[in-house]
mmCIF file of C-alpha atoms and ligand atoms in Angstrom:
data_model
loop_
_atom_site.group_PDB
_atom_site.id
_atom_site.type_symbol
_atom_site.label_atom_id
_atom_site.label_comp_id
_atom_site.label_asym_id
_atom_site.label_seq_id
_atom_site.Cartn_x
_atom_site.Cartn_y
_atom_site.Cartn_z
ATOM 1 C CA GLU A 1174 112.718 -147.970 102.429
ATOM 2 C CA LYS A 1175 114.787 -144.804 102.319
ATOM 3 C CA ASP A 1176 111.507 -142.883 101.916
ATOM 4 C CA GLY A 1177 112.963 -140.922 99.030
ATOM 5 C CA TYR A 1178 116.087 -139.832 100.899
ATOM 6 C CA PRO A 1179 119.452 -140.398 99.193
ATOM 7 C CA SER A 1180 120.772 -142.447 102.127
ATOM 8 C CA PHE A 1181 119.545 -144.234 105.226
ATOM 9 C CA MET A 1182 121.564 -141.795 107.268
ATOM 10 C CA GLU A 1183 119.737 -138.803 105.830
ATOM 11 C CA LYS A 1184 116.435 -140.575 106.397
ATOM 12 C CA GLU A 1185 117.364 -141.416 109.969
ATOM 13 C CA ILE A 1186 118.405 -137.824 110.693
ATOM 14 C CA HIS A 1187 114.932 -136.838 109.500
ATOM 15 C CA ASP A 1188 113.336 -139.600 111.615
ATOM 16 C CA GLN A 1189 114.536 -137.856 114.765
ATOM 17 C CA PRO A 1190 111.393 -135.944 115.725
ATOM 18 C CA ASP A 1191 109.651 -139.324 115.733
ATOM 19 C CA ALA A 1192 112.483 -141.135 117.508
ATOM 20 C CA VAL A 1193 112.284 -138.685 120.421
ATOM 21 C CA GLY A 1194 108.474 -138.534 120.361
ATOM 22 C CA GLN A 1195 108.096 -142.331 120.376
ATOM 23 C CA THR A 1196 110.619 -142.694 123.182
ATOM 24 C CA LEU A 1197 108.604 -140.279 125.324
ATOM 25 C CA LEU A 1198 105.267 -141.848 124.462
ATOM 26 C CA GLY A 1199 103.282 -143.493 127.252
ATOM 27 C CA ARG A 1200 105.962 -142.991 129.858
ATOM 28 C CA SER A 1201 104.260 -140.361 131.981
ATOM 29 C CA ASP A 1202 100.689 -139.695 133.074
ATOM 30 C CA GLU A 1203 98.536 -136.590 132.839
ATOM 31 C CA HIS A 1204 99.716 -135.443 136.280
ATOM 32 C CA GLY A 1205 103.317 -135.301 135.068
ATOM 33 C CA ARG A 1206 104.386 -138.448 136.885
ATOM 34 C CA LEU A 1207 106.787 -140.893 135.272
ATOM 35 C CA THR A 1208 105.298 -144.349 134.784
ATOM 36 C CA LEU A 1209 108.279 -146.477 133.827
ATOM 37 C CA ASP A 1210 106.693 -149.852 134.511
ATOM 38 C CA GLU A 1211 109.491 -151.572 132.648
ATOM 39 C CA ILE A 1212 111.992 -150.698 135.388
ATOM 40 C CA ARG A 1213 111.291 -153.916 137.211
ATOM 41 C CA ILE A 1214 113.692 -153.281 140.062
ATOM 42 C CA ASP A 1215 112.147 -153.041 143.528
ATOM 43 C CA PRO A 1216 111.694 -149.290 144.231
ATOM 44 C CA THR A 1217 112.989 -149.730 147.780
ATOM 45 C CA LEU A 1218 116.215 -151.117 146.312
ATOM 46 C CA LEU A 1219 116.405 -148.339 143.732
ATOM 47 C CA LYS A 1220 116.128 -145.784 146.519
ATOM 48 C CA THR A 1221 119.310 -147.154 148.058
ATOM 49 C CA VAL A 1222 121.384 -146.359 144.961
ATOM 50 C CA ASN A 1223 124.359 -144.218 145.957
ATOM 51 C CA LYS A 1224 126.250 -144.259 142.673
ATOM 52 C CA ILE A 1225 125.368 -144.536 139.001
ATOM 53 C CA ILE A 1226 127.856 -145.754 136.423
ATOM 54 C CA VAL A 1227 126.903 -145.353 132.778
ATOM 55 C CA LEU A 1228 128.644 -147.881 130.520
ATOM 56 C CA ALA A 1229 128.734 -147.485 126.743
ATOM 57 C CA CYS A 1230 130.979 -147.000 123.718
ATOM 58 C CA GLY A 1231 131.242 -144.405 120.959
ATOM 59 C CA THR A 1232 128.172 -142.301 120.297
ATOM 60 C CA SER A 1233 126.237 -144.117 123.021
ATOM 61 C CA ALA A 1234 128.909 -143.061 125.530
ATOM 62 C CA TYR A 1235 128.433 -139.435 124.451
ATOM 63 C CA ALA A 1236 124.712 -139.829 125.157
ATOM 64 C CA GLY A 1237 125.739 -141.015 128.615
ATOM 65 C CA GLN A 1238 127.984 -138.007 129.093
ATOM 66 C CA VAL A 1239 125.117 -135.684 128.208
ATOM 67 C CA ALA A 1240 122.813 -137.525 130.619
ATOM 68 C CA LYS A 1241 125.301 -137.253 133.477
ATOM 69 C CA TYR A 1242 124.742 -133.493 133.682
ATOM 70 C CA ALA A 1243 120.984 -133.957 133.967
ATOM 71 C CA ILE A 1244 120.972 -137.006 136.242
ATOM 72 C CA GLU A 1245 123.329 -135.478 138.810
ATOM 73 C CA HIS A 1246 121.381 -132.218 138.755
ATOM 74 C CA TRP A 1247 117.998 -133.855 139.192
ATOM 75 C CA CYS A 1248 118.833 -136.873 141.363
ATOM 76 C CA ARG A 1249 121.891 -135.731 143.322
ATOM 77 C CA ILE A 1250 123.370 -139.205 142.806
ATOM 78 C CA PRO A 1251 127.077 -139.229 141.871
ATOM 79 C CA THR A 1252 127.192 -140.398 138.255
ATOM 80 C CA GLU A 1253 130.202 -141.566 136.251
ATOM 81 C CA VAL A 1254 130.333 -142.359 132.581
ATOM 82 C CA GLU A 1255 132.886 -144.897 131.539
ATOM 83 C CA LEU A 1256 133.798 -146.516 128.262
ATOM 84 C CA SER A 1257 132.798 -150.164 128.652
ATOM 85 C CA HIS A 1258 136.161 -151.462 127.476
ATOM 86 C CA GLU A 1259 138.054 -149.456 130.099
ATOM 87 C CA PHE A 1260 135.696 -150.183 132.973
ATOM 88 C CA ARG A 1261 136.359 -153.742 133.923
ATOM 89 C CA TYR A 1262 140.115 -153.561 133.495
ATOM 90 C CA ARG A 1263 140.673 -151.026 136.257
ATOM 91 C CA ASP A 1264 139.258 -152.710 139.368
ATOM 92 C CA PRO A 1265 136.215 -150.395 139.569
ATOM 93 C CA ILE A 1266 134.336 -149.880 142.835
ATOM 94 C CA VAL A 1267 130.937 -151.509 142.353
ATOM 95 C CA ASP A 1268 128.569 -152.963 144.929
ATOM 96 C CA ASP A 1269 124.880 -153.662 145.522
ATOM 97 C CA LYS A 1270 124.142 -149.931 145.857
ATOM 98 C CA THR A 1271 125.575 -149.180 142.431
ATOM 99 C CA LEU A 1272 123.191 -148.715 139.534
ATOM 100 C CA ILE A 1273 124.734 -149.588 136.194
ATOM 101 C CA VAL A 1274 123.056 -147.923 133.221
ATOM 102 C CA SER A 1275 124.284 -149.437 129.983
ATOM 103 C CA ILE A 1276 123.518 -147.616 126.750
ATOM 104 C CA SER A 1277 123.631 -149.530 123.482
ATOM 105 C CA GLN A 1278 121.743 -149.071 120.246
ATOM 106 C CA SER A 1279 122.357 -152.624 119.080
ATOM 107 C CA GLY A 1280 122.299 -154.339 122.461
ATOM 108 C CA GLU A 1281 125.057 -156.584 121.100
ATOM 109 C CA THR A 1282 128.226 -154.544 121.643
ATOM 110 C CA MET A 1283 130.591 -157.079 123.201
ATOM 111 C CA ASP A 1284 132.584 -154.517 125.196
ATOM 112 C CA THR A 1285 129.417 -153.248 126.878
ATOM 113 C CA LEU A 1286 127.993 -156.728 127.406
ATOM 114 C CA MET A 1287 131.168 -157.879 129.151
ATOM 115 C CA ALA A 1288 131.200 -154.756 131.334
ATOM 116 C CA VAL A 1289 127.562 -155.328 132.355
ATOM 117 C CA ARG A 1290 128.281 -158.976 133.181
ATOM 118 C CA TYR A 1291 131.237 -157.941 135.308
ATOM 119 C CA ALA A 1292 129.163 -155.355 137.205
ATOM 120 C CA ARG A 1293 126.408 -157.898 137.865
ATOM 121 C CA GLU A 1294 128.940 -160.310 139.279
ATOM 122 C CA GLN A 1295 129.895 -157.546 141.719
ATOM 123 C CA GLY A 1296 126.250 -157.290 142.811
ATOM 124 C CA ALA A 1297 125.234 -154.101 140.979
ATOM 125 C CA MET A 1298 121.698 -153.378 139.751
ATOM 126 C CA THR A 1299 121.635 -153.069 135.964
ATOM 127 C CA VAL A 1300 119.352 -151.122 133.642
ATOM 128 C CA ALA A 1301 119.874 -151.244 129.878
ATOM 129 C CA ILE A 1302 118.935 -148.383 127.564
ATOM 130 C CA CYS A 1303 118.656 -150.125 124.229
ATOM 131 C CA ASN A 1304 117.108 -149.763 120.784
ATOM 132 C CA THR A 1305 116.903 -153.432 119.816
ATOM 133 C CA ASN A 1306 114.148 -155.603 121.244
ATOM 134 C CA GLY A 1307 115.277 -158.849 122.785
ATOM 135 C CA SER A 1308 118.985 -158.236 122.176
ATOM 136 C CA THR A 1309 121.626 -159.657 124.494
ATOM 137 C CA ILE A 1310 122.426 -156.712 126.801
ATOM 138 C CA PRO A 1311 118.768 -156.161 127.825
ATOM 139 C CA ARG A 1312 118.309 -159.904 128.287
ATOM 140 C CA GLU A 1313 121.239 -159.967 130.684
ATOM 141 C CA SER A 1314 120.156 -156.886 132.653
ATOM 142 C CA ASP A 1315 117.703 -156.509 135.538
ATOM 143 C CA ALA A 1316 115.595 -154.053 133.564
ATOM 144 C CA VAL A 1317 115.451 -152.375 130.176
ATOM 145 C CA LEU A 1318 114.233 -149.006 129.038
ATOM 146 C CA TYR A 1319 113.852 -149.277 125.282
ATOM 147 C CA THR A 1320 114.508 -146.345 123.000
ATOM 148 C CA HIS A 1321 111.841 -146.352 120.317
ATOM 149 C CA ALA A 1322 113.914 -144.886 117.511
ATOM 150 C CA GLY A 1323 113.018 -147.688 115.098
ATOM 151 C CA PRO A 1324 115.668 -149.731 113.275
ATOM 152 C CA GLU A 1325 118.867 -147.790 112.609
ATOM 153 C CA ILE A 1326 120.399 -149.002 109.340
ATOM 154 C CA ALA A 1327 123.165 -146.459 108.649
ATOM 155 C CA VAL A 1328 126.372 -147.447 110.417
ATOM 156 C CA ALA A 1329 126.799 -144.017 112.002
ATOM 157 C CA SER A 1330 124.362 -143.518 114.838
ATOM 158 C CA THR A 1331 122.015 -140.524 114.664
ATOM 159 C CA LYS A 1332 118.424 -141.069 115.748
ATOM 160 C CA ALA A 1333 119.467 -143.641 118.335
ATOM 161 C CA PHE A 1334 121.635 -140.959 119.964
ATOM 162 C CA LEU A 1335 118.768 -138.513 120.480
ATOM 163 C CA ALA A 1336 116.519 -141.348 121.666
ATOM 164 C CA GLN A 1337 119.211 -142.488 124.140
ATOM 165 C CA ILE A 1338 119.471 -139.006 125.630
ATOM 166 C CA THR A 1339 115.680 -138.893 125.897
ATOM 167 C CA ALA A 1340 115.473 -142.286 127.620
ATOM 168 C CA ALA A 1341 118.335 -141.502 129.991
ATOM 169 C CA TYR A 1342 116.585 -138.246 130.930
ATOM 170 C CA LEU A 1343 113.364 -140.154 131.644
ATOM 171 C CA LEU A 1344 115.320 -142.541 133.847
ATOM 172 C CA GLY A 1345 116.884 -139.594 135.689
ATOM 173 C CA LEU A 1346 113.496 -137.984 136.241
ATOM 174 C CA TYR A 1347 112.090 -141.319 137.414
ATOM 175 C CA LEU A 1348 114.858 -141.690 139.996
ATOM 176 C CA ALA A 1349 114.302 -138.097 141.132
ATOM 177 C CA GLN A 1350 110.587 -138.834 141.516
ATOM 178 C CA LEU A 1351 111.313 -142.018 143.455
ATOM 179 C CA ARG A 1352 113.621 -140.211 145.835
ATOM 180 C CA GLY A 1353 111.123 -137.404 146.300
ATOM 181 C CA ASN A 1354 113.816 -134.746 146.265
ATOM 182 C CA LYS A 1355 113.498 -131.046 145.712
ATOM 183 C CA PHE A 1356 113.289 -131.287 141.939
ATOM 184 C CA GLN A 1357 109.934 -133.018 142.299
ATOM 185 C CA GLY A 1358 108.073 -129.841 141.352
ATOM 186 C CA GLU A 1359 110.093 -129.384 138.194
ATOM 187 C CA ILE A 1360 109.523 -132.843 136.752
ATOM 188 C CA LYS A 1361 106.202 -131.922 135.187
ATOM 189 C CA ASP A 1362 107.708 -128.846 133.524
ATOM 190 C CA ILE A 1363 110.695 -130.776 132.209
ATOM 191 C CA LEU A 1364 108.384 -133.428 130.728
ATOM 192 C CA ALA A 1365 106.390 -130.668 129.066
ATOM 193 C CA ASP A 1366 109.595 -129.204 127.626
ATOM 194 C CA LEU A 1367 110.696 -132.645 126.414
ATOM 195 C CA ALA A 1368 107.323 -133.074 124.688
ATOM 196 C CA LYS A 1369 108.025 -129.906 122.695
ATOM 197 C CA THR A 1370 111.390 -131.066 121.364
ATOM 198 C CA PRO A 1371 110.184 -133.137 118.360
ATOM 199 C CA ALA A 1372 108.625 -130.025 116.781
ATOM 200 C CA LYS A 1373 111.815 -128.063 117.435
ATOM 201 C CA ILE A 1374 113.972 -130.761 115.834
ATOM 202 C CA GLN A 1375 111.632 -130.631 112.849
ATOM 203 C CA GLU A 1376 112.151 -126.879 112.627
ATOM 204 C CA ILE A 1377 115.929 -127.423 112.355
ATOM 205 C CA LEU A 1378 115.423 -130.081 109.672
ATOM 206 C CA ASP A 1379 113.123 -127.783 107.713
ATOM 207 C CA ASN A 1380 115.892 -125.186 107.659
ATOM 208 C CA ALA A 1381 118.799 -127.516 106.865
ATOM 209 C CA GLY A 1382 119.716 -125.791 103.611
ATOM 210 C CA GLN A 1383 122.167 -123.313 105.101
ATOM 211 C CA ILE A 1384 124.301 -125.847 107.005
ATOM 212 C CA LYS A 1385 124.301 -128.230 104.050
ATOM 213 C CA GLU A 1386 125.512 -125.485 101.759
ATOM 214 C CA LEU A 1387 128.357 -124.693 104.142
ATOM 215 C CA ALA A 1388 129.252 -128.407 104.376
ATOM 216 C CA ARG A 1389 129.452 -128.732 100.581
ATOM 217 C CA SER A 1390 131.761 -125.718 100.413
ATOM 218 C CA MET A 1391 134.119 -127.395 102.896
ATOM 219 C CA ALA A 1392 134.777 -130.684 101.067
ATOM 220 C CA ASP A 1393 138.536 -129.967 100.891
ATOM 221 C CA THR A 1394 138.920 -129.352 104.619
ATOM 222 C CA LYS A 1395 141.646 -131.366 106.355
ATOM 223 C CA THR A 1396 140.841 -130.695 110.031
ATOM 224 C CA VAL A 1397 137.849 -129.411 111.961
ATOM 225 C CA LEU A 1398 137.790 -128.650 115.674
ATOM 226 C CA PHE A 1399 134.604 -128.702 117.757
ATOM 227 C CA LEU A 1400 134.196 -126.817 121.024
ATOM 228 C CA GLY A 1401 131.438 -127.093 123.583
ATOM 229 C CA ARG A 1402 130.856 -126.592 127.251
ATOM 230 C CA HIS A 1403 128.578 -128.245 129.842
ATOM 231 C CA VAL A 1404 126.154 -130.481 127.874
ATOM 232 C CA GLY A 1405 127.618 -128.967 124.708
ATOM 233 C CA PHE A 1406 130.951 -130.682 125.407
ATOM 234 C CA PRO A 1407 129.795 -134.243 124.597
ATOM 235 C CA VAL A 1408 127.842 -132.783 121.670
ATOM 236 C CA ALA A 1409 131.113 -131.344 120.332
ATOM 237 C CA MET A 1410 132.747 -134.768 120.634
ATOM 238 C CA GLU A 1411 129.805 -136.388 118.857
ATOM 239 C CA GLY A 1412 130.039 -133.805 116.054
ATOM 240 C CA ALA A 1413 133.736 -134.632 115.666
ATOM 241 C CA LEU A 1414 133.104 -138.380 115.672
ATOM 242 C CA LYS A 1415 130.483 -138.071 112.919
ATOM 243 C CA LEU A 1416 132.959 -136.171 110.742
ATOM 244 C CA LYS A 1417 135.754 -138.711 111.320
ATOM 245 C CA GLU A 1418 133.546 -141.701 110.573
ATOM 246 C CA LEU A 1419 131.742 -140.343 107.547
ATOM 247 C CA ALA A 1420 134.062 -137.879 105.855
ATOM 248 C CA TYR A 1421 137.402 -139.359 107.038
ATOM 249 C CA ILE A 1422 138.417 -135.895 108.155
ATOM 250 C CA HIS A 1423 140.543 -135.369 111.209
ATOM 251 C CA ALA A 1424 138.267 -133.842 113.820
ATOM 252 C CA GLU A 1425 138.448 -133.334 117.551
ATOM 253 C CA GLY A 1426 136.000 -132.192 120.167
ATOM 254 C CA PHE A 1427 137.211 -130.159 123.126
ATOM 255 C CA ALA A 1428 135.707 -128.640 126.229
ATOM 256 C CA ALA A 1429 135.789 -124.917 125.456
ATOM 257 C CA GLY A 1430 137.258 -124.208 128.893
ATOM 258 C CA GLU A 1431 140.221 -126.408 128.010
ATOM 259 C CA LEU A 1432 141.190 -124.243 125.029
ATOM 260 C CA LYS A 1433 143.721 -122.116 126.906
ATOM 261 C CA HIS A 1434 145.240 -125.235 128.486
ATOM 262 C CA GLY A 1435 146.593 -126.435 125.160
ATOM 263 C CA PRO A 1436 144.340 -126.751 122.125
ATOM 264 C CA ILE A 1437 144.449 -123.021 121.351
ATOM 265 C CA ALA A 1438 147.960 -123.694 120.002
ATOM 266 C CA LEU A 1439 146.290 -125.519 117.109
ATOM 267 C CA ILE A 1440 144.409 -122.444 115.933
ATOM 268 C CA GLU A 1441 145.751 -120.970 112.722
ATOM 269 C CA GLU A 1442 144.513 -118.913 109.821
ATOM 270 C CA GLY A 1443 141.506 -120.516 108.169
ATOM 271 C CA LEU A 1444 141.119 -123.484 110.558
ATOM 272 C CA PRO A 1445 137.409 -124.317 110.837
ATOM 273 C CA VAL A 1446 136.168 -124.421 114.434
ATOM 274 C CA VAL A 1447 132.591 -125.352 115.226
ATOM 275 C CA VAL A 1448 131.428 -123.898 118.535
ATOM 276 C CA VAL A 1449 128.331 -125.132 120.354
ATOM 277 C CA VAL A 1450 127.305 -122.111 122.427
ATOM 278 C CA PRO A 1451 125.419 -122.583 125.727
ATOM 279 C CA SER A 1452 122.120 -120.817 126.170
ATOM 280 C CA PRO A 1453 122.409 -117.152 127.186
ATOM 281 C CA ARG A 1454 119.663 -117.991 129.690
ATOM 282 C CA GLY A 1455 121.760 -120.682 131.374
ATOM 283 C CA ARG A 1456 123.508 -120.397 134.709
ATOM 284 C CA ASP A 1457 127.020 -119.372 135.668
ATOM 285 C CA SER A 1458 127.776 -117.018 132.769
ATOM 286 C CA LEU A 1459 128.932 -119.939 130.636
ATOM 287 C CA HIS A 1460 127.525 -118.186 127.627
ATOM 288 C CA ALA A 1461 129.784 -115.169 128.085
ATOM 289 C CA LYS A 1462 132.786 -117.418 128.585
ATOM 290 C CA VAL A 1463 132.182 -119.320 125.383
ATOM 291 C CA VAL A 1464 131.556 -116.110 123.451
ATOM 292 C CA SER A 1465 134.946 -114.910 124.622
ATOM 293 C CA ASN A 1466 136.456 -118.221 123.434
ATOM 294 C CA ILE A 1467 134.979 -117.553 119.995
ATOM 295 C CA GLN A 1468 136.493 -114.094 120.082
ATOM 296 C CA GLU A 1469 139.928 -115.529 120.985
ATOM 297 C CA ILE A 1470 139.997 -118.086 118.210
ATOM 298 C CA ARG A 1471 138.610 -115.650 115.690
ATOM 299 C CA ALA A 1472 141.405 -113.210 116.573
ATOM 300 C CA ARG A 1473 143.858 -116.006 115.648
ATOM 301 C CA GLY A 1474 142.281 -116.463 112.255
ATOM 302 C CA ALA A 1475 139.924 -119.406 112.842
ATOM 303 C CA LYS A 1476 136.904 -119.812 110.599
ATOM 304 C CA THR A 1477 134.236 -119.771 113.298
ATOM 305 C CA ILE A 1478 131.065 -121.776 112.749
ATOM 306 C CA VAL A 1479 128.646 -121.217 115.574
ATOM 307 C CA ILE A 1480 125.584 -123.119 116.794
ATOM 308 C CA ALA A 1481 123.605 -120.820 119.087
ATOM 309 C CA GLU A 1482 120.121 -120.320 120.418
ATOM 310 C CA ALA A 1483 117.637 -118.165 118.513
ATOM 311 C CA GLY A 1484 117.900 -114.558 119.642
ATOM 312 C CA ASP A 1485 121.544 -114.850 120.702
ATOM 313 C CA GLU A 1486 122.894 -111.782 118.931
ATOM 314 C CA ALA A 1487 126.105 -111.647 120.993
ATOM 315 C CA VAL A 1488 127.720 -114.407 118.897
ATOM 316 C CA ARG A 1489 127.264 -112.632 115.576
ATOM 317 C CA ALA A 1490 130.234 -110.295 115.910
ATOM 318 C CA TYR A 1491 132.762 -113.157 115.986
ATOM 319 C CA ALA A 1492 131.028 -115.823 113.933
ATOM 320 C CA GLU A 1493 131.697 -116.346 110.272
ATOM 321 C CA HIS A 1494 128.587 -118.551 110.143
ATOM 322 C CA VAL A 1495 125.792 -118.797 112.708
ATOM 323 C CA PHE A 1496 123.175 -121.526 112.863
ATOM 324 C CA TYR A 1497 120.328 -120.896 115.230
ATOM 325 C CA ILE A 1498 118.392 -123.572 117.100
ATOM 326 C CA PRO A 1499 114.987 -122.890 118.691
ATOM 327 C CA GLU A 1500 114.878 -121.790 122.335
ATOM 328 C CA ILE A 1501 115.072 -124.690 124.778
ATOM 329 C CA PRO A 1502 116.007 -125.176 128.462
ATOM 330 C CA PRO A 1503 119.818 -125.554 128.686
ATOM 331 C CA LEU A 1504 119.834 -129.218 129.785
ATOM 332 C CA LEU A 1505 117.710 -130.256 126.812
ATOM 333 C CA ALA A 1506 119.789 -128.358 124.243
ATOM 334 C CA PRO A 1507 121.748 -131.441 123.016
ATOM 335 C CA LEU A 1508 118.520 -132.770 121.487
ATOM 336 C CA LEU A 1509 118.754 -129.796 119.123
ATOM 337 C CA THR A 1510 122.412 -128.764 118.841
ATOM 338 C CA THR A 1511 123.427 -132.250 117.670
ATOM 339 C CA VAL A 1512 121.205 -132.090 114.599
ATOM 340 C CA PRO A 1513 123.114 -129.442 112.587
ATOM 341 C CA LEU A 1514 126.357 -131.328 113.306
ATOM 342 C CA GLN A 1515 124.865 -134.560 111.923
ATOM 343 C CA LEU A 1516 123.633 -132.743 108.824
ATOM 344 C CA PHE A 1517 127.040 -131.123 108.401
ATOM 345 C CA ALA A 1518 128.959 -134.431 108.507
ATOM 346 C CA CYS A 1519 126.465 -136.263 106.295
ATOM 347 C CA GLU A 1520 126.462 -133.562 103.637
ATOM 348 C CA LEU A 1521 130.225 -133.052 103.676
ATOM 349 C CA ALA A 1522 130.864 -136.796 103.296
ATOM 350 C CA THR A 1523 128.316 -136.979 100.499
ATOM 351 C CA ALA A 1524 130.016 -134.050 98.750
ATOM 352 C CA LYS A 1525 133.279 -136.007 98.921
ATOM 353 C CA GLY A 1526 131.532 -138.901 97.204
ATOM 354 C CA PHE A 1527 131.589 -141.276 100.178
ATOM 355 C CA ASP A 1528 128.969 -143.840 101.103
ATOM 356 C CA VAL A 1529 127.569 -142.376 104.312
ATOM 357 C CA ASP A 1530 125.623 -145.517 105.165
ATOM 358 C CA GLN A 1531 128.650 -147.814 104.996
ATOM 359 C CA PRO A 1532 131.798 -145.918 105.984
ATOM 360 C CA ARG A 1533 135.043 -147.791 105.434
ATOM 361 C CA ASN A 1534 136.384 -150.113 108.161
ATOM 362 C CA LEU A 1535 133.264 -149.841 110.339
ATOM 363 C CA ALA A 1536 130.553 -152.323 111.313
ATOM 364 C CA LYS A 1537 127.111 -151.463 112.649
ATOM 365 C CA SER A 1538 127.387 -153.794 115.564
ATOM 366 C CA VAL A 1539 130.744 -154.539 117.185
ATOM 367 C CA THR A 1540 130.373 -158.046 118.527
ATOM 368 C CA VAL A 1541 134.040 -158.686 119.288
ATOM 369 C CA GLU A 1542 136.051 -157.269 122.164
HETATM 370 C C1 F6R B 1169 129.056 -143.950 115.932
HETATM 371 C C2 F6R B 1169 128.623 -145.300 116.247
HETATM 372 C C3 F6R B 1169 129.391 -146.088 117.258
HETATM 373 C C4 F6R B 1169 128.421 -146.774 118.243
HETATM 374 C C5 F6R B 1169 129.181 -147.697 119.205
HETATM 375 C C6 F6R B 1169 128.268 -148.329 120.216
HETATM 376 O O1 F6R B 1169 128.277 -143.372 114.961
HETATM 377 O O2 F6R B 1169 127.667 -145.766 115.704
HETATM 378 O O3 F6R B 1169 130.308 -145.291 117.944
HETATM 379 O O4 F6R B 1169 127.734 -145.785 118.933
HETATM 380 O O5 F6R B 1169 129.835 -148.699 118.455
HETATM 381 O O6 F6R B 1169 127.291 -149.115 119.620
HETATM 382 P P1 F6R B 1169 126.015 -149.564 120.400
HETATM 383 O O7 F6R B 1169 125.244 -148.358 120.781
HETATM 384 O O8 F6R B 1169 125.249 -150.466 119.474
HETATM 385 O O9 F6R B 1169 126.491 -150.306 121.632
#
């Protein structure tokens, strides 16, 4: 069932164009209107939502962090992302105008289940984003938006992550549509851009050779840092998590803007730093700021490995290695920038001789608190 791939993980990385495509399928009409019939919460109630709290753990929480940028931008609803196991132990402010969005591949993660139960007791509306039909979290929620990534066998999450981002974006667009706010006109365009992502993911997969070669050459690495900004920040943390879980290498993801507030002290000769660069077409000159971060760490001897958008020539001067992703609107970039980081971790762990499908000490579904 590995379809000729050496591991389930590698297969599932290659399943991603389909995972995103299937998750989009049938959820909008030809006029560019979202048709999320499965959100069986009264629209008049949904319109009263004044706060969204995303609850999840691990990779699923990073999907939530990515979605926060898009949901707040499109819906103008304050959105928090909280680790499920922290949430209910801090007396959170939740009421009947709070929308809880849980994200769980398995639908059985005990920490997330308990957090959802707690929120429901406080009167919140609950929507589950989940990849497993009929699992416990969706059964205990008011509504469920399934990700259609197909079964994920490898312990480390890959295709579920991209499908979770996709589903959370659809939910955000649906709420924007419901509230009839000023982003109404853009929804159709964003859906059209989302529909183009599977082919772009495929393009990255078809050109995986270069990143895999780099990964194999780095099998003796002890530490890797990941930097990102805006939606690239959670992507950096996801890239670091994949490397920890699979290759047992110390890795950390930072917000690039935080570098000068501490982490830059870690930079030394030869330290590999992966930088997820925002689109040069994005707002607020973030691109220029991150390019100057690359310059700073390069000047201190870091081995700079850069993920940038096709056509971004500005990064070349300071990058030891550049991997280009196809052009994409800035908010959708995580659907692409994550892929080289997954390939990197999978290949590096394989080069070290580890079982990427069953990393040590980990279970696919964490059903204890
Ligand atoms: C990382 C990974 C874990 C899960 C986390 C949540 O590769 O797989 O961090 O993302 O345990 O699991 P779910 O999504 O099933 O609730």
